[in-house]
Amino acid sequence: MSMRAVAVYPSQRQVRIIDHPEPKIESTKQARMRMLEVGICGTDKEIVSFDYGIPPEGCDYLVIGHESLGEVVEVGPGVSKVKPGDLVVPTVRRPCPHPDCVACRQGRQDFCYTGDFMERGIKQRHGYMTELVVEEERYLNPVPASLREVAVLVEPLTIAEKALAQLWDIQKRLPWITPGDGRGRNVVVLGAGPVGLLGAMALTVAGFNVTVYSRSASHEDRDDIVSAMGANYIAAETHDVEQMANAVGRIDVVYEAVGASSLAFEVVKHLSPNGVFIFTGVPGRKGPIPVDTDLIMRDMVLNNQIVYGTVNAPPECFATAIRDMGAFVERWSDAVKRIVTGRYPIENALEHLSGKGGGIKNVITISHE
Ligand code: BGC
Ligand code: ZN
């Protein structure tokens, strides 16, 4: 039996909808899912431009898709965490094989040391933009049915959740900060794409005063979504970085979600004492740019500042993302739903993967209930 899947053939520089063999449960701890929705992100766009992405060993194509929502249809006899009918969001990264990678050996492949991890839909493992998927139960995160409409946003939200978990760990260095409580502190979110907007929501739920600074070519509903959550929206078209920083006041945290390094290093100069700058964007490699490194290093030392990058997320962060998503829906149901600007059938996947469609988050609907 075969099923439809969206696949990239890097060696032929082609992206096609193909017939792909249906996966079967092969061990007692596996579950089979019917995929409902798969989101498209910047990583997918890079993969279909052949800048990123590696097919599984011995296969000339990679089935793409890593932001997903599935419904369990069948479980192996050893599965207890999920049952048929449950909604689930699977994690993306799988451990490297090296015995001395302590991170992977402890199930924290999001911190893999060797780089030999695999990622579903990205690196050496087929992804989720297809009809049926089989996975180990430990990689599945159950989602309440009440989140059906927004659960496809859980995976991109896990980026903010992992960033926040680390932020609280780092700020334990300041004894007056209560982990989890951002009240009275200002955060600037750079970028109003899905990662920026979802990050802004998570930061708002944590109590921070949030300002989203964006130079989105089209503002679409982005500023409305930001105001709905009670955060400020500042457009780069009307405020340069200096003016934005003056409007915000003390910048305790920057959550970068655009992948534009020149902008990031401009903003770093405005970080407050004891401030933290979080990178989540992956810039495309352009030429080198001039940056005043003496000034930045001097400020960082004299102000006890921290800059860190963060990628991927462990199951704990999927759990907090699912919990926060529930809080978002309770508070700003409309705004969260508006992050998904379009849902399209698999036949239209190619045009949206190429980025021609516009919108904030485009989602491929694989099957309906
Ligand atoms: C995914 C991560 C992945 C990263 C790098 C992101 O788009 O959300 O799970 O680790 O790309 O491949
Ligand atoms: Zn590893």
CSV table of C-alpha atoms and ligand atoms in Angstrom, one decimal:
chain,number,residue,atom,x,y,z
A,1,MET,CA,0.0,0.0,0.0
A,2,SER,CA,1.2,3.5,-0.7
A,3,MET,CA,0.1,7.0,0.2
A,4,ARG,CA,0.8,10.5,-0.9
A,5,ALA,CA,3.7,12.4,0.4
A,6,VAL,CA,5.6,15.7,-0.3
A,7,ALA,CA,9.2,14.8,-1.1
A,8,VAL,CA,12.3,16.6,-2.0
A,9,TYR,CA,15.0,15.1,-4.2
A,10,PRO,CA,18.1,17.1,-3.5
A,11,SER,CA,20.3,15.4,-6.2
A,12,GLN,CA,17.7,16.1,-8.9
A,13,ARG,CA,16.8,19.5,-7.4
A,14,GLN,CA,13.1,18.5,-7.5
A,15,VAL,CA,10.1,18.7,-5.1
A,16,ARG,CA,7.2,16.4,-6.0
A,17,ILE,CA,4.1,14.8,-4.6
A,18,ILE,CA,4.9,11.1,-4.7
A,19,ASP,CA,3.6,7.7,-3.7
A,20,HIS,CA,5.4,6.6,-0.6
A,21,PRO,CA,5.1,3.2,1.1
A,22,GLU,CA,2.6,3.2,4.0
A,23,PRO,CA,4.5,2.7,7.3
A,24,LYS,CA,3.5,-0.2,9.6
A,25,ILE,CA,3.9,-0.7,13.3
A,26,GLU,CA,7.0,-2.8,13.8
A,27,SER,CA,7.5,-2.8,17.5
A,28,THR,CA,5.3,-3.0,20.6
A,29,LYS,CA,5.9,0.6,21.6
A,30,GLN,CA,4.9,2.2,18.4
A,31,ALA,CA,1.8,4.0,17.3
A,32,ARG,CA,0.4,4.7,13.9
A,33,MET,CA,-1.1,8.2,13.2
A,34,ARG,CA,-3.2,9.7,10.5
A,35,MET,CA,-1.7,13.1,9.9
A,36,LEU,CA,-4.2,15.9,10.1
A,37,GLU,CA,-2.2,19.0,9.6
A,38,VAL,CA,1.4,20.0,8.8
A,39,GLY,CA,2.7,23.5,9.1
A,40,ILE,CA,5.3,25.1,6.7
A,41,CYS,CA,8.2,27.1,8.2
A,42,GLY,CA,11.4,28.7,7.1
A,43,THR,CA,13.3,25.5,7.5
A,44,ASP,CA,11.0,23.8,5.0
A,45,LYS,CA,11.5,26.6,2.5
A,46,GLU,CA,15.3,26.2,2.8
A,47,ILE,CA,14.9,22.4,2.3
A,48,VAL,CA,12.9,22.9,-0.9
A,49,SER,CA,15.5,25.4,-2.1
A,50,PHE,CA,18.1,22.6,-1.6
A,51,ASP,CA,20.0,24.7,1.0
A,52,TYR,CA,19.3,22.3,3.8
A,53,GLY,CA,17.8,18.8,4.4
A,54,ILE,CA,19.2,15.3,3.9
A,55,PRO,CA,17.3,12.2,2.8
A,56,PRO,CA,17.5,9.0,4.9
A,57,GLU,CA,20.5,6.7,4.1
A,58,GLY,CA,19.9,4.8,0.9
A,59,CYS,CA,16.9,6.9,-0.2
A,60,ASP,CA,17.1,9.6,-2.9
A,61,TYR,CA,14.3,11.6,-1.4
A,62,LEU,CA,13.2,13.1,1.9
A,63,VAL,CA,9.5,13.4,2.9
A,64,ILE,CA,9.4,16.8,4.4
A,65,GLY,CA,7.3,18.3,7.2
A,66,HIS,CA,8.1,18.6,10.9
A,67,GLU,CA,5.4,20.8,12.4
A,68,SER,CA,2.5,18.5,12.7
A,69,LEU,CA,-0.7,17.3,14.3
A,70,GLY,CA,-1.8,13.7,14.0
A,71,GLU,CA,-4.6,11.4,15.3
A,72,VAL,CA,-3.6,8.0,16.6
A,73,VAL,CA,-5.3,5.2,14.6
A,74,GLU,CA,-3.5,2.1,15.9
A,75,VAL,CA,-1.2,1.2,18.8
A,76,GLY,CA,1.3,-1.6,19.5
A,77,PRO,CA,0.5,-3.8,22.5
A,78,GLY,CA,3.1,-2.0,24.7
A,79,VAL,CA,1.8,1.5,24.2
A,80,SER,CA,0.1,3.1,27.2
A,81,LYS,CA,0.5,6.8,26.7
A,82,VAL,CA,-1.9,7.2,23.8
A,83,LYS,CA,-4.8,5.4,22.3
A,84,PRO,CA,-6.7,5.4,19.0
A,85,GLY,CA,-8.6,8.7,18.6
A,86,ASP,CA,-6.1,10.8,20.6
A,87,LEU,CA,-4.5,13.9,19.1
A,88,VAL,CA,-0.7,14.0,19.2
A,89,VAL,CA,2.1,16.3,18.2
A,90,PRO,CA,5.4,14.3,17.6
A,91,THR,CA,8.8,15.7,18.5
A,92,VAL,CA,11.3,16.3,15.6
A,93,ARG,CA,14.8,15.2,16.7
A,94,ARG,CA,16.0,11.7,17.3
A,95,PRO,CA,19.3,10.8,19.1
A,96,CYS,CA,22.7,10.3,17.6
A,97,PRO,CA,24.1,6.8,17.9
A,98,HIS,CA,27.3,7.7,19.8
A,99,PRO,CA,27.6,6.0,23.2
A,100,ASP,CA,29.6,9.0,24.6
A,101,CYS,CA,27.0,11.6,23.6
A,102,VAL,CA,25.7,12.1,27.1
A,103,ALA,CA,22.9,14.5,25.9
A,104,CYS,CA,21.4,12.0,23.5
A,105,ARG,CA,21.9,9.1,25.9
A,106,GLN,CA,19.7,11.0,28.4
A,107,GLY,CA,17.0,11.7,25.8
A,108,ARG,CA,18.2,15.3,25.4
A,109,GLN,CA,19.1,15.2,21.8
A,110,ASP,CA,18.1,18.8,21.5
A,111,PHE,CA,21.5,19.3,23.1
A,112,CYS,CA,23.3,16.7,21.0
A,113,TYR,CA,27.1,17.1,21.0
A,114,THR,CA,28.0,15.2,17.9
A,115,GLY,CA,25.7,16.7,15.3
A,116,ASP,CA,24.8,13.2,14.2
A,117,PHE,CA,21.3,13.5,15.5
A,118,MET,CA,18.5,12.9,13.0
A,119,GLU,CA,15.4,15.1,12.5
A,120,ARG,CA,12.1,14.0,11.0
A,121,GLY,CA,11.3,15.9,7.8
A,122,ILE,CA,14.7,17.6,8.0
A,123,LYS,CA,17.7,15.3,8.4
A,124,GLN,CA,17.9,11.6,7.5
A,125,ARG,CA,14.4,10.7,8.6
A,126,HIS,CA,11.2,11.1,6.6
A,127,GLY,CA,8.8,13.7,7.9
A,128,TYR,CA,5.1,14.2,8.5
A,129,MET,CA,3.8,15.8,5.2
A,130,THR,CA,2.1,12.5,4.3
A,131,GLU,CA,-1.0,10.5,5.2
A,132,LEU,CA,0.3,8.0,7.8
A,133,VAL,CA,3.2,8.0,10.2
A,134,VAL,CA,4.6,5.5,12.7
A,135,GLU,CA,6.4,6.6,15.7
A,136,GLU,CA,7.6,5.4,19.2
A,137,GLU,CA,5.2,6.5,21.9
A,138,ARG,CA,8.0,8.3,23.8
A,139,TYR,CA,8.2,10.8,20.9
A,140,LEU,CA,4.4,11.5,20.9
A,141,ASN,CA,2.9,14.4,22.9
A,142,PRO,CA,-0.9,14.0,23.6
A,143,VAL,CA,-2.9,17.2,22.9
A,144,PRO,CA,-6.4,17.8,24.3
A,145,ALA,CA,-9.1,17.7,21.7
A,146,SER,CA,-10.1,21.3,22.6
A,147,LEU,CA,-6.8,22.5,21.0
A,148,ARG,CA,-7.6,20.8,17.6
A,149,GLU,CA,-7.6,24.1,15.7
A,150,VAL,CA,-4.3,25.4,16.9
A,151,ALA,CA,-2.3,22.3,17.9
A,152,VAL,CA,-0.3,22.5,14.6
A,153,LEU,CA,1.3,25.6,16.2
A,154,VAL,CA,2.7,23.6,19.2
A,155,GLU,CA,6.0,22.6,17.5
A,156,PRO,CA,6.9,26.2,16.6
A,157,LEU,CA,5.9,27.3,20.1
A,158,THR,CA,8.4,24.8,21.6
A,159,ILE,CA,11.2,27.0,20.4
A,160,ALA,CA,10.0,29.7,22.8
A,161,GLU,CA,9.4,27.2,25.6
A,162,LYS,CA,12.9,25.9,25.4
A,163,ALA,CA,14.3,29.5,25.3
A,164,LEU,CA,12.2,30.4,28.4
A,165,ALA,CA,13.3,27.3,30.3
A,166,GLN,CA,16.9,28.3,29.8
A,167,LEU,CA,16.2,32.0,30.6
A,168,TRP,CA,14.8,31.0,34.0
A,169,ASP,CA,17.8,28.8,34.7
A,170,ILE,CA,20.2,31.6,33.7
A,171,GLN,CA,18.4,34.3,35.7
A,172,LYS,CA,18.7,32.2,38.8
A,173,ARG,CA,22.0,34.1,39.0
A,174,LEU,CA,19.8,37.1,40.1
A,175,PRO,CA,18.4,36.0,43.5
A,176,TRP,CA,15.5,38.5,43.3
A,177,ILE,CA,14.1,36.9,40.2
A,178,THR,CA,11.4,34.3,40.7
A,179,PRO,CA,11.6,31.7,37.9
A,180,GLY,CA,8.5,31.8,35.8
A,181,ASP,CA,7.6,35.3,36.8
A,182,GLY,CA,8.4,38.0,34.2
A,183,ARG,CA,6.3,40.8,35.8
A,184,GLY,CA,7.9,44.2,35.8
A,185,ARG,CA,10.4,43.3,33.1
A,186,ASN,CA,10.5,44.3,29.5
A,187,VAL,CA,11.1,42.0,26.5
A,188,VAL,CA,11.6,43.0,22.9
A,189,VAL,CA,10.7,40.3,20.4
A,190,LEU,CA,12.4,40.8,17.1
A,191,GLY,CA,10.1,39.6,14.3
A,192,ALA,CA,6.4,39.0,13.9
A,193,GLY,CA,6.5,35.7,12.1
A,194,PRO,CA,5.0,32.6,13.8
A,195,VAL,CA,8.0,32.1,16.0
A,196,GLY,CA,8.0,35.8,17.1
A,197,LEU,CA,4.2,35.9,17.6
A,198,LEU,CA,4.1,32.6,19.5
A,199,GLY,CA,7.1,33.7,21.6
A,200,ALA,CA,5.4,37.0,22.4
A,201,MET,CA,2.4,35.1,23.6
A,202,ALA,CA,4.4,32.8,25.8
A,203,LEU,CA,6.4,35.8,27.2
A,204,THR,CA,3.1,37.6,27.9
A,205,VAL,CA,1.7,34.6,29.7
A,206,ALA,CA,4.8,34.6,31.8
A,207,GLY,CA,4.0,38.2,32.8
A,208,PHE,CA,6.6,40.1,30.8
A,209,ASN,CA,5.8,43.5,29.2
A,210,VAL,CA,6.3,42.6,25.6
A,211,THR,CA,7.1,44.8,22.6
A,212,VAL,CA,7.2,43.2,19.1
A,213,TYR,CA,9.6,45.0,16.7
A,214,SER,CA,9.1,44.0,13.1
A,215,ARG,CA,10.0,45.0,9.7
A,216,SER,CA,7.5,42.7,8.0
A,217,ALA,CA,6.9,43.9,4.5
A,218,SER,CA,3.2,43.4,4.9
A,219,HIS,CA,1.8,43.9,8.4
A,220,GLU,CA,-1.3,41.8,7.6
A,221,ASP,CA,-2.9,41.0,10.9
A,222,ARG,CA,0.3,41.0,12.8
A,223,ASP,CA,-0.1,44.2,14.7
A,224,ASP,CA,-3.8,43.3,15.6
A,225,ILE,CA,-2.6,39.9,16.9
A,226,VAL,CA,0.0,41.7,19.0
A,227,SER,CA,-2.4,44.2,20.4
A,228,ALA,CA,-5.0,41.5,21.1
A,229,MET,CA,-2.5,40.0,23.6
A,230,GLY,CA,-1.9,43.4,25.2
A,231,ALA,CA,1.6,43.8,23.8
A,232,ASN,CA,3.1,46.7,21.9
A,233,TYR,CA,3.8,46.6,18.2
A,234,ILE,CA,6.5,48.8,16.8
A,235,ALA,CA,7.1,48.9,13.1
A,236,ALA,CA,10.7,49.2,11.8
A,237,GLU,CA,9.3,51.5,9.1
A,238,THR,CA,8.4,54.1,11.6
A,239,HIS,CA,11.1,53.6,14.3
A,240,ASP,CA,14.7,52.8,13.9
A,241,VAL,CA,16.4,50.6,16.5
A,242,GLU,CA,17.4,53.7,18.6
A,243,GLN,CA,13.8,55.0,18.6
A,244,MET,CA,12.4,51.6,19.4
A,245,ALA,CA,14.8,51.2,22.4
A,246,ASN,CA,13.9,54.7,23.7
A,247,ALA,CA,10.2,53.8,23.4
A,248,VAL,CA,10.6,50.5,25.3
A,249,GLY,CA,12.9,51.8,28.1
A,250,ARG,CA,15.0,49.2,29.9
A,251,ILE,CA,15.3,46.1,27.7
A,252,ASP,CA,15.8,43.1,30.1
A,253,VAL,CA,15.4,40.4,27.4
A,254,VAL,CA,15.5,40.2,23.7
A,255,TYR,CA,13.9,37.3,21.9
A,256,GLU,CA,15.2,37.2,18.4
A,257,ALA,CA,13.0,35.5,15.8
A,258,VAL,CA,14.0,36.8,12.4
A,259,GLY,CA,17.4,35.5,11.6
A,260,ALA,CA,18.8,38.9,10.6
A,261,SER,CA,22.1,39.3,12.2
A,262,SER,CA,22.7,42.9,11.4
A,263,LEU,CA,19.5,43.9,13.2
A,264,ALA,CA,20.3,41.6,16.1
A,265,PHE,CA,23.7,43.2,16.7
A,266,GLU,CA,22.2,46.6,16.5
A,267,VAL,CA,19.7,45.7,19.2
A,268,VAL,CA,22.3,44.0,21.4
A,269,LYS,CA,23.8,47.5,22.1
A,270,HIS,CA,20.5,48.5,23.9
A,271,LEU,CA,20.4,45.5,26.3
A,272,SER,CA,20.1,46.6,29.9
A,273,PRO,CA,22.5,45.6,32.7
A,274,ASN,CA,22.1,41.8,33.5
A,275,GLY,CA,20.1,41.5,30.3
A,276,VAL,CA,19.8,38.4,28.2
A,277,PHE,CA,19.7,38.2,24.4
A,278,ILE,CA,18.2,35.0,22.9
A,279,PHE,CA,18.9,34.0,19.3
A,280,THR,CA,16.4,31.6,17.6
A,281,GLY,CA,16.8,32.6,14.0
A,282,VAL,CA,19.0,30.9,11.5
A,283,PRO,CA,20.4,33.5,9.0
A,284,GLY,CA,21.1,32.6,5.5
A,285,ARG,CA,24.8,32.9,4.8
A,286,LYS,CA,25.4,36.2,3.1
A,287,GLY,CA,28.7,38.1,3.2
A,288,PRO,CA,30.4,39.4,6.4
A,289,ILE,CA,29.0,42.7,7.8
A,290,PRO,CA,30.9,45.2,10.0
A,291,VAL,CA,30.0,45.0,13.7
A,292,ASP,CA,31.7,47.1,16.4
A,293,THR,CA,32.9,44.1,18.4
A,294,ASP,CA,34.9,46.1,21.0
A,295,LEU,CA,31.9,48.0,21.9
A,296,ILE,CA,29.7,44.9,22.2
A,297,MET,CA,32.2,42.9,24.2
A,298,ARG,CA,32.9,45.8,26.5
A,299,ASP,CA,29.2,46.3,27.2
A,300,MET,CA,28.6,42.6,27.7
A,301,VAL,CA,31.3,42.4,30.3
A,302,LEU,CA,30.6,45.6,32.1
A,303,ASN,CA,26.9,44.8,32.2
A,304,ASN,CA,26.9,41.1,33.0
A,305,GLN,CA,25.0,40.3,29.9
A,306,ILE,CA,24.4,36.9,28.4
A,307,VAL,CA,23.7,35.9,24.7
A,308,TYR,CA,22.6,32.4,23.8
A,309,GLY,CA,21.3,30.5,20.9
A,310,THR,CA,18.7,27.8,21.2
A,311,VAL,CA,17.4,25.1,18.8
A,312,ASN,CA,15.0,22.2,18.9
A,313,ALA,CA,13.1,21.1,22.0
A,314,PRO,CA,12.7,18.2,24.4
A,315,PRO,CA,9.4,16.5,25.4
A,316,GLU,CA,9.1,18.7,28.5
A,317,CYS,CA,8.9,21.8,26.3
A,318,PHE,CA,6.2,20.2,24.2
A,319,ALA,CA,4.3,19.7,27.4
A,320,THR,CA,4.7,23.3,28.4
A,321,ALA,CA,3.8,24.4,24.9
A,322,ILE,CA,0.6,22.4,25.0
A,323,ARG,CA,-0.2,23.9,28.4
A,324,ASP,CA,0.6,27.5,27.2
A,325,MET,CA,-1.4,27.0,24.0
A,326,GLY,CA,-4.4,26.2,26.3
A,327,ALA,CA,-3.8,29.5,28.1
A,328,PHE,CA,-3.5,31.4,24.8
A,329,VAL,CA,-6.8,30.0,23.6
A,330,GLU,CA,-8.4,31.0,26.9
A,331,ARG,CA,-7.1,34.5,26.7
A,332,TRP,CA,-6.9,35.4,23.0
A,333,SER,CA,-8.7,32.7,21.1
A,334,ASP,CA,-9.1,34.7,18.0
A,335,ALA,CA,-5.6,36.1,17.9
A,336,VAL,CA,-4.0,32.6,18.2
A,337,LYS,CA,-6.2,31.2,15.4
A,338,ARG,CA,-5.3,34.1,13.2
A,339,ILE,CA,-1.6,33.1,13.2
A,340,VAL,CA,-2.7,30.3,10.8
A,341,THR,CA,-3.5,32.5,7.7
A,342,GLY,CA,-4.2,29.6,5.3
A,343,ARG,CA,-5.0,25.9,5.1
A,344,TYR,CA,-4.4,24.2,1.8
A,345,PRO,CA,-4.7,20.7,0.4
A,346,ILE,CA,-1.6,18.7,-0.2
A,347,GLU,CA,-1.9,19.4,-4.0
A,348,ASN,CA,-1.1,23.1,-3.2
A,349,ALA,CA,1.9,22.3,-0.9
A,350,LEU,CA,4.5,23.1,-3.5
A,351,GLU,CA,3.4,26.7,-4.1
A,352,HIS,CA,3.3,27.4,-0.4
A,353,LEU,CA,6.6,25.7,0.3
A,354,SER,CA,8.2,27.9,-2.3
A,355,GLY,CA,7.0,30.9,-0.2
A,356,LYS,CA,4.9,32.4,-2.9
A,357,GLY,CA,1.7,32.2,-0.9
A,358,GLY,CA,2.4,35.0,1.7
A,359,GLY,CA,0.6,34.9,5.0
A,360,ILE,CA,1.9,34.2,8.5
A,361,LYS,CA,1.6,30.5,9.0
A,362,ASN,CA,0.4,28.3,6.1
A,363,VAL,CA,-0.7,24.8,6.9
A,364,ILE,CA,-1.3,21.8,4.7
A,365,THR,CA,-4.4,19.8,5.6
A,366,ILE,CA,-3.7,16.2,5.0
A,367,SER,CA,-6.9,14.7,6.1
A,368,HIS,CA,-10.2,15.8,7.6
A,369,GLU,CA,-12.1,14.0,10.4
B,1,BGC,C1,12.8,22.8,13.8
B,1,BGC,C2,13.7,22.2,14.8
B,1,BGC,C3,15.1,21.8,14.2
B,1,BGC,C4,15.7,23.0,13.5
B,1,BGC,C5,17.0,22.7,12.9
B,1,BGC,C6,13.5,23.9,13.1
B,1,BGC,O1,12.7,24.4,12.1
B,1,BGC,O2,11.7,23.4,14.4
B,1,BGC,O3,13.1,21.1,15.4
B,1,BGC,O4,15.9,21.3,15.2
B,1,BGC,O5,14.7,23.5,12.5
B,1,BGC,O6,17.0,21.7,11.9
B,2,ZN,ZN,24.2,13.2,20.3
